[in-house]
CSV table of C-alpha atoms in Angstrom, one decimal:
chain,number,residue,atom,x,y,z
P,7,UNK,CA,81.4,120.8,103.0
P,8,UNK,CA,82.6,121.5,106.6
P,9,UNK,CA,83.8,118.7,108.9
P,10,UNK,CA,82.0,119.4,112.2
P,11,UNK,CA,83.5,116.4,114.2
P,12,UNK,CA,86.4,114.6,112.6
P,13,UNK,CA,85.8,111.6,115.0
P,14,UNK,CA,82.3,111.4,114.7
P,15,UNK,CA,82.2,108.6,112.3
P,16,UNK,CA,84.2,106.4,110.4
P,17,UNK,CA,83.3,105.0,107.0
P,18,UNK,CA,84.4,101.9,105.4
P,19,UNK,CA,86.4,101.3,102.4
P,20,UNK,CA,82.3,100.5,100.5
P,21,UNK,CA,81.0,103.2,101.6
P,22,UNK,CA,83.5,105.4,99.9
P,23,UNK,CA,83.4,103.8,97.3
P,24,UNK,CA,79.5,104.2,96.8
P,25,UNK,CA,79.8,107.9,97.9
P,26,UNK,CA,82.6,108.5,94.9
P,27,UNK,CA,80.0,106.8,92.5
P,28,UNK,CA,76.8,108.7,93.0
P,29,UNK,CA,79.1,111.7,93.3
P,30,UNK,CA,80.2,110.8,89.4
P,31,UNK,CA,76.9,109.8,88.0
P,32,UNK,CA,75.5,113.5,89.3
P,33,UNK,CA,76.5,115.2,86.1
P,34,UNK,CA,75.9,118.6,87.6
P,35,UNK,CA,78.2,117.8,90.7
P,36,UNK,CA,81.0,115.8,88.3
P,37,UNK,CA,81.0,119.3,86.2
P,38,UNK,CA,81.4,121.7,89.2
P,39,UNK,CA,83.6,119.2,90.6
P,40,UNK,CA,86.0,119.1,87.5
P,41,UNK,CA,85.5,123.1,86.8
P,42,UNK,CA,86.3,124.5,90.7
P,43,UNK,CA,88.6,121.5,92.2
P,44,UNK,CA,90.2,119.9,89.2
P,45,UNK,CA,92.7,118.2,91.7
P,46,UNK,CA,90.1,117.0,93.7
P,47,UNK,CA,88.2,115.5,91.0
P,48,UNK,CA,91.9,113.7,90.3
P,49,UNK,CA,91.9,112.7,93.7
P,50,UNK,CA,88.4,111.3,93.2
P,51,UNK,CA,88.8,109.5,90.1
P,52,UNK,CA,92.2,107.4,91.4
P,53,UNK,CA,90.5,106.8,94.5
P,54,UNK,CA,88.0,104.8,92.9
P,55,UNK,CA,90.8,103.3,90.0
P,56,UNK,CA,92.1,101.8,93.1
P,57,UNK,CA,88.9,100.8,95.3
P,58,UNK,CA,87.5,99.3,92.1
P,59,UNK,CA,90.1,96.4,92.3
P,60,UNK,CA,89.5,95.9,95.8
P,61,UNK,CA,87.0,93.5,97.8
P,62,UNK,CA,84.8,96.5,98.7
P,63,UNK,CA,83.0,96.9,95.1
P,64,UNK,CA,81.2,93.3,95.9
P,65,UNK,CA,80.2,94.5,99.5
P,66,UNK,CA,76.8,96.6,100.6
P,67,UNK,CA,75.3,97.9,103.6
P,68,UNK,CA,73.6,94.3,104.2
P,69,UNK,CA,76.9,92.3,103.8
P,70,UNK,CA,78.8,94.4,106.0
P,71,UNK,CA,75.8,94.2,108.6
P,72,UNK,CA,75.7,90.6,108.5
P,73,UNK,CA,79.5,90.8,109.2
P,74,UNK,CA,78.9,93.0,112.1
P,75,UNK,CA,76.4,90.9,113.8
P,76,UNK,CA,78.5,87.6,113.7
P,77,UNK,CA,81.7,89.3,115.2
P,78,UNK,CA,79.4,91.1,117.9
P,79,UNK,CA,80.9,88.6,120.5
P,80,UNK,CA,85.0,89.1,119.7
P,81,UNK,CA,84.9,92.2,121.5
P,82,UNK,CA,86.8,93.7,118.9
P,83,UNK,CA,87.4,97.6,118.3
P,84,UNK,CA,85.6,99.9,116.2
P,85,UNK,CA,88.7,100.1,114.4
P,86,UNK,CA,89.8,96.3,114.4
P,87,UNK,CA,85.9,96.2,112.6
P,88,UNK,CA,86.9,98.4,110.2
P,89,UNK,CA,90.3,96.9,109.0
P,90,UNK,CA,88.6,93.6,108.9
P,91,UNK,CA,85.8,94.6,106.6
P,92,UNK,CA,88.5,96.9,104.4
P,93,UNK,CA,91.4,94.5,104.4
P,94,UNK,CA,89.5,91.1,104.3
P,95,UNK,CA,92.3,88.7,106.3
P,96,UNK,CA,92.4,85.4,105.3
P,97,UNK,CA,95.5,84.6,107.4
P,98,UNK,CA,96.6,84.5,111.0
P,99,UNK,CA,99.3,86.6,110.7
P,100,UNK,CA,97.2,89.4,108.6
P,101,UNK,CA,94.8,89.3,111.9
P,102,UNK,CA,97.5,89.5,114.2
P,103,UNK,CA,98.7,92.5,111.9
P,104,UNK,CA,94.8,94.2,112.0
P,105,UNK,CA,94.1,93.1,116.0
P,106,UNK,CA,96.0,94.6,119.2
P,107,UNK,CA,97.5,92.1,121.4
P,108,UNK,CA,95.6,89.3,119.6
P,109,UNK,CA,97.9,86.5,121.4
P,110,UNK,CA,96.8,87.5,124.6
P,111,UNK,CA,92.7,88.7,123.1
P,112,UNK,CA,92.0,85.3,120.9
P,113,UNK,CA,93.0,82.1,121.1
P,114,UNK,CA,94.1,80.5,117.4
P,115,UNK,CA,90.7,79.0,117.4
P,116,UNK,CA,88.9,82.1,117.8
P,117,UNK,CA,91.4,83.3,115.3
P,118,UNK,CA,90.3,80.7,112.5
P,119,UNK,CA,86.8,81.2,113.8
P,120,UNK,CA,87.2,84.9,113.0
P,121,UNK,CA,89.1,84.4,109.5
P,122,UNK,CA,86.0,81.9,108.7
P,123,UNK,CA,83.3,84.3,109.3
P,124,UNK,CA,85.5,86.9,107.4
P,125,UNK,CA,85.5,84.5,104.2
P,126,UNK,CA,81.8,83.6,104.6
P,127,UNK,CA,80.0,87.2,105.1
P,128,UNK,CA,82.6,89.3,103.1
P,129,UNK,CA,82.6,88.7,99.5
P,130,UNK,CA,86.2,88.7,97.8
P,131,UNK,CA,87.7,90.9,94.5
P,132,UNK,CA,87.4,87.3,92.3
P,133,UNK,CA,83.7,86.3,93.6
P,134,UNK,CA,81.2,89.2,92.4
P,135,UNK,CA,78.2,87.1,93.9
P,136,UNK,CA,76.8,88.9,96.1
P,137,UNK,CA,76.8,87.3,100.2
P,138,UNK,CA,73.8,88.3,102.8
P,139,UNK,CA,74.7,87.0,106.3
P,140,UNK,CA,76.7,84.0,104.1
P,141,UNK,CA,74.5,83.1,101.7
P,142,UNK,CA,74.1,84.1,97.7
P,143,UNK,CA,71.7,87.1,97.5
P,144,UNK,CA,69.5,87.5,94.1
């Protein structure tokens, strides 16, 4: 694999996640991985150890969609979008932490407004139900 454009995209802490486990269930690709790259296939196996015990094994393309949509009008970065889905704040100071000059940006009701949406669309480690746009999916 060659990396044409290292800023073309970014992915989320899910999407690696889901990446690592088809890459693992492909028994052909887990046995040239562990043959050729043994330390790669170390890297692989920790990396998911340590995303499986994260918020990102209860969250799918729809989930992080419907988070997307209700933060369209925050004006946040691409990046700020990222840490919020990865790091799921729940606090003030973790989205002051995760948002650039977020004193002068938000007001601490947008703040709680943001923190809100974060708990409703993006599911946490201790609730494996499933949330679409904030509601329990099937």
């Amino acid at each position: 694999m060659e990396v044409l454009n290292c800023k073309g995209a970014v992915l989320s802490n899910c999407e690696v996640y889901a990446l690592l486990q088809d890459l693992c269930r492909q028994e052909k690709g887990r046995r040239n991985m562990t043959k050729t790259q043994a330390d790669l296939a170390n890297i692989a196996f920790e990396t998911m150890k340590y995303l499986e015990k994260t918020a990102c094994r209860n969250q799918n393309a729809e989930v992080i969609q419907g988070f997307l949509e209700a933060v369209k009008d925050f004006k946040l970065t691409k990046a700020e979008k990222l840490q919020l889905i990865n790091l799921r704040p729940t606090t003030p100071v973790e989205m002051q932490l995760i948002i650039e000059d977020s004193e002068e940006r938000l007001s601490e009701e947008q703040v709680e407004e943001l923190i809100g949406l974060v708990e409703l669309h993006l599911p946490d480690i201790d609730n494996p139900q499933t949330l679409v746009n904030g509601t329990p999916g099937k």
